[in-house]
Amino acid sequence: DAGVAGDLDVFASTLTRLTIQGAVVTVIDGAGLISGGTPDRIFHITNTVANSCEIELVDLSIRNGAGVLRGAGVRQDGGRLALSNINLIHCAANDQGGGIYTATSQVFSMSGGGIANCSAQFNGGGVLIDTPGLAQVTLNNVGISNCSVSQKGGGVRTQAGSNTIMSQCLISGNSSTSGGGVSVRGTL
C-alpha cells in the first residue's frame, strides 16, 4: 500500500542494499496505528525489490503490527532479508504469519532474537514460511513462544515446497489444533 497507512514499505526495484540498524533498544511500535488510525504491518519487503537486493534489519523490537492478511510484523515478498537480533511481539495477522510471513524465492534468515505473543487466524502464528524449494530459509538461535493460530503451526508453519533449516531454536508455549510448536508441510 506504499506506506499509505503508516507501515514501512521497501519497494525500490533499483535498490541493491538496505540496512536498518537500531540502537541498544529501538522499538518500532504499531500501537499508534491500532488506537488512532488504520492497523497495518510494520515492515513490507514487496515483490518489486530485486532478488539480489540485500536487506538487513538489526537490533530492533517490532511490536503491535495488525490488521493485514499476512505478516503483521514483517512480510517478505522479494529480496534477500536477514533479521539479526530482532524481537517481534504482539503482532496479529488476519490470515497467516502473525509475526513473519515470507514468500521469497531467494533468502530469508533470522538469527538471535525472538517471536512472542503473535497470532494468525489460520496458519503460522509466529512464522509462516511459504517459499519455493530453491529459497534459502534459516532460523538460528531464535525463541518462539506463546504464539497461536486456529489451525496449523502455532509457532512455525512451513508450507508445501518450502525448505527450512532451524538450529538452536527454543519453541515453547505455542498453540494450535495441529502442530502447536511446529507444523511441517514442506521440508524442515
Coordinates of C-alpha atoms in Angstrom, one line a residue:
D1 CA 0.0 0.0 0.0
A2 CA 3.1 2.2 -0.4
G3 CA 3.1 3.2 3.2
V4 CA -0.3 4.9 3.0
A5 CA -1.5 3.5 6.3
G6 CA 1.8 4.1 8.1
D7 CA 3.8 0.9 7.5
L8 CA 7.4 0.9 6.3
D9 CA 7.4 -0.4 2.7
V10 CA 10.5 -1.3 0.7
F11 CA 9.7 -1.4 -3.0
A12 CA 12.5 0.2 -5.0
S13 CA 13.5 -2.1 -7.9
T14 CA 16.9 -0.5 -8.2
L15 CA 17.9 -0.9 -4.5
T16 CA 20.9 -3.1 -4.0
R17 CA 21.4 -2.9 -0.2
L18 CA 19.5 -1.6 2.8
T19 CA 20.4 -1.8 6.5
I20 CA 18.1 -0.6 9.2
Q21 CA 20.2 -0.7 12.4
G22 CA 18.6 0.0 15.8
A23 CA 20.4 1.5 18.8
V24 CA 20.6 -0.6 22.0
V25 CA 16.8 -0.9 22.4
T26 CA 15.0 0.5 19.4
V27 CA 11.2 -0.1 19.4
I28 CA 9.0 0.2 16.3
D29 CA 5.5 0.1 17.7
G30 CA 2.3 -0.1 15.6
A31 CA 0.1 0.6 18.6
G32 CA -0.5 4.2 17.4
L33 CA -1.9 2.7 14.2
I34 CA -4.2 0.4 16.1
S35 CA -5.5 3.1 18.5
G36 CA -5.5 6.2 16.3
G37 CA -5.7 5.0 12.7
T38 CA -5.8 2.1 10.3
P39 CA -4.0 -1.0 11.7
D40 CA -1.1 -2.2 9.4
R41 CA 2.0 -4.3 9.3
I42 CA 5.3 -2.8 10.4
F43 CA 7.7 -3.8 7.5
H44 CA 6.8 -5.0 4.0
I45 CA 9.5 -6.0 1.5
T46 CA 7.5 -6.0 -1.7
N47 CA 7.9 -8.2 -4.8
T48 CA 9.2 -5.2 -6.7
V49 CA 12.5 -5.4 -4.8
A50 CA 15.2 -7.1 -6.9
N51 CA 16.1 -10.7 -6.0
S52 CA 19.7 -9.7 -5.5
C53 CA 18.9 -6.8 -3.1
E54 CA 20.3 -7.5 0.4
I55 CA 18.1 -6.1 3.2
E56 CA 19.1 -6.3 6.9
L57 CA 17.2 -5.4 10.0
V58 CA 19.4 -5.3 13.1
D59 CA 18.7 -4.8 16.8
L60 CA 15.0 -3.8 16.7
S61 CA 11.9 -4.6 18.6
I62 CA 8.9 -4.7 16.3
R63 CA 5.5 -4.6 18.1
N64 CA 1.8 -4.5 17.5
G65 CA 1.5 -4.9 13.8
A66 CA -2.1 -5.8 12.9
G67 CA -4.9 -5.6 10.5
V68 CA -3.4 -7.4 7.5
L69 CA -3.9 -10.8 5.9
R70 CA -0.3 -11.9 6.1
G71 CA 2.8 -10.9 8.0
A72 CA 1.8 -8.3 10.6
G73 CA 5.3 -7.7 11.8
V74 CA 7.3 -8.4 8.7
R75 CA 6.2 -9.5 5.2
Q76 CA 8.8 -10.5 2.7
D77 CA 7.8 -11.0 -1.0
G78 CA 11.2 -10.1 -2.6
G79 CA 14.9 -9.5 -2.0
R80 CA 17.2 -11.3 0.4
L81 CA 16.2 -10.5 4.0
A82 CA 18.3 -11.0 7.1
L83 CA 17.0 -10.3 10.6
S84 CA 19.6 -10.1 13.3
N85 CA 18.6 -9.7 17.0
I86 CA 15.0 -8.8 16.1
N87 CA 12.1 -9.3 18.5
L88 CA 8.6 -9.5 17.2
I89 CA 5.9 -9.0 19.9
H90 CA 2.1 -8.9 19.8
C91 CA 1.7 -9.0 16.0
A92 CA -1.6 -10.4 14.7
A93 CA -2.5 -11.3 11.1
N94 CA -6.0 -11.9 9.9
D95 CA -4.9 -15.0 7.8
Q96 CA -1.3 -16.3 8.1
G97 CA 2.0 -15.5 9.6
G98 CA 1.3 -13.3 12.6
G99 CA 4.9 -12.3 13.3
I100 CA 6.5 -13.1 9.9
Y101 CA 5.3 -14.2 6.5
T102 CA 7.9 -15.0 3.9
A103 CA 7.2 -15.9 0.3
T104 CA 10.6 -15.1 -1.1
S105 CA 12.3 -17.1 -3.9
Q106 CA 15.7 -16.0 -2.5
V107 CA 16.9 -15.8 1.1
F108 CA 15.3 -15.3 4.5
S109 CA 17.3 -15.7 7.7
M110 CA 16.7 -14.8 11.3
S111 CA 19.5 -15.1 13.8
G112 CA 19.0 -14.3 17.5
G113 CA 16.0 -12.5 19.0
G114 CA 12.6 -14.0 19.2
I115 CA 8.9 -14.0 18.3
A116 CA 6.4 -13.8 21.2
N117 CA 2.7 -13.5 21.7
C118 CA 1.9 -13.3 18.0
S119 CA -1.2 -14.8 16.3
A120 CA -2.8 -15.5 13.0
Q121 CA -6.3 -16.7 12.2
F122 CA -5.3 -19.8 10.4
N123 CA -1.6 -20.9 10.0
G124 CA 1.8 -19.8 11.4
G125 CA 1.1 -17.7 14.5
G126 CA 4.7 -16.8 14.8
V127 CA 6.1 -17.5 11.3
L128 CA 4.6 -18.7 8.1
I129 CA 7.2 -20.0 5.5
D130 CA 5.6 -20.1 2.1
T131 CA 8.7 -20.2 -0.1
P132 CA 9.5 -22.2 -3.3
G133 CA 12.0 -25.1 -2.9
L134 CA 15.0 -23.1 -4.1
A135 CA 14.7 -20.4 -1.4
Q136 CA 17.2 -20.5 1.5
V137 CA 15.3 -20.2 4.8
T138 CA 17.2 -20.3 8.1
L139 CA 16.2 -19.7 11.7
N140 CA 19.1 -19.8 14.1
N141 CA 19.1 -19.3 17.9
V142 CA 15.5 -17.9 17.8
G143 CA 13.0 -18.2 20.6
I144 CA 9.4 -18.6 19.5
S145 CA 6.9 -18.6 22.4
N146 CA 3.2 -18.1 23.2
C147 CA 2.1 -17.8 19.6
S148 CA -1.3 -19.1 18.5
V149 CA -3.5 -20.0 15.5
S150 CA -6.8 -21.8 15.0
Q151 CA -5.4 -24.4 12.5
K152 CA -1.7 -25.3 11.9
G153 CA 1.6 -24.2 13.3
G154 CA 1.1 -22.1 16.4
G155 CA 4.9 -21.2 16.4
V156 CA 6.0 -22.1 12.9
R157 CA 4.2 -23.4 9.8
T158 CA 6.1 -24.5 6.7
Q159 CA 4.0 -24.8 3.5
A160 CA 4.4 -27.4 0.7
G161 CA 7.6 -26.9 -1.3
S162 CA 9.5 -24.8 1.3
N163 CA 12.9 -25.9 2.6
T164 CA 13.8 -24.6 6.1
I165 CA 16.7 -25.1 8.4
M166 CA 16.2 -24.5 12.1
S167 CA 19.0 -24.7 14.6
Q168 CA 19.3 -24.0 18.3
C169 CA 15.7 -22.6 18.4
L170 CA 13.6 -22.7 21.6
I171 CA 9.9 -23.3 20.8
S172 CA 7.6 -23.2 23.8
G173 CA 4.1 -22.4 24.9
N174 CA 2.6 -22.2 21.4
S175 CA -0.9 -23.5 20.5
S176 CA -3.0 -24.6 17.5
T177 CA -5.2 -27.5 16.6
S178 CA -2.3 -29.2 14.7
G179 CA 1.4 -28.7 15.4
G180 CA 1.3 -26.3 18.4
G181 CA 5.0 -25.6 18.1
V182 CA 5.8 -26.5 14.5
S183 CA 3.7 -27.8 11.6
V184 CA 5.6 -29.1 8.7
R185 CA 4.3 -29.5 5.2
G186 CA 7.5 -28.5 3.4
T187 CA 11.0 -29.8 4.4
L188 CA 12.4 -29.0 7.8

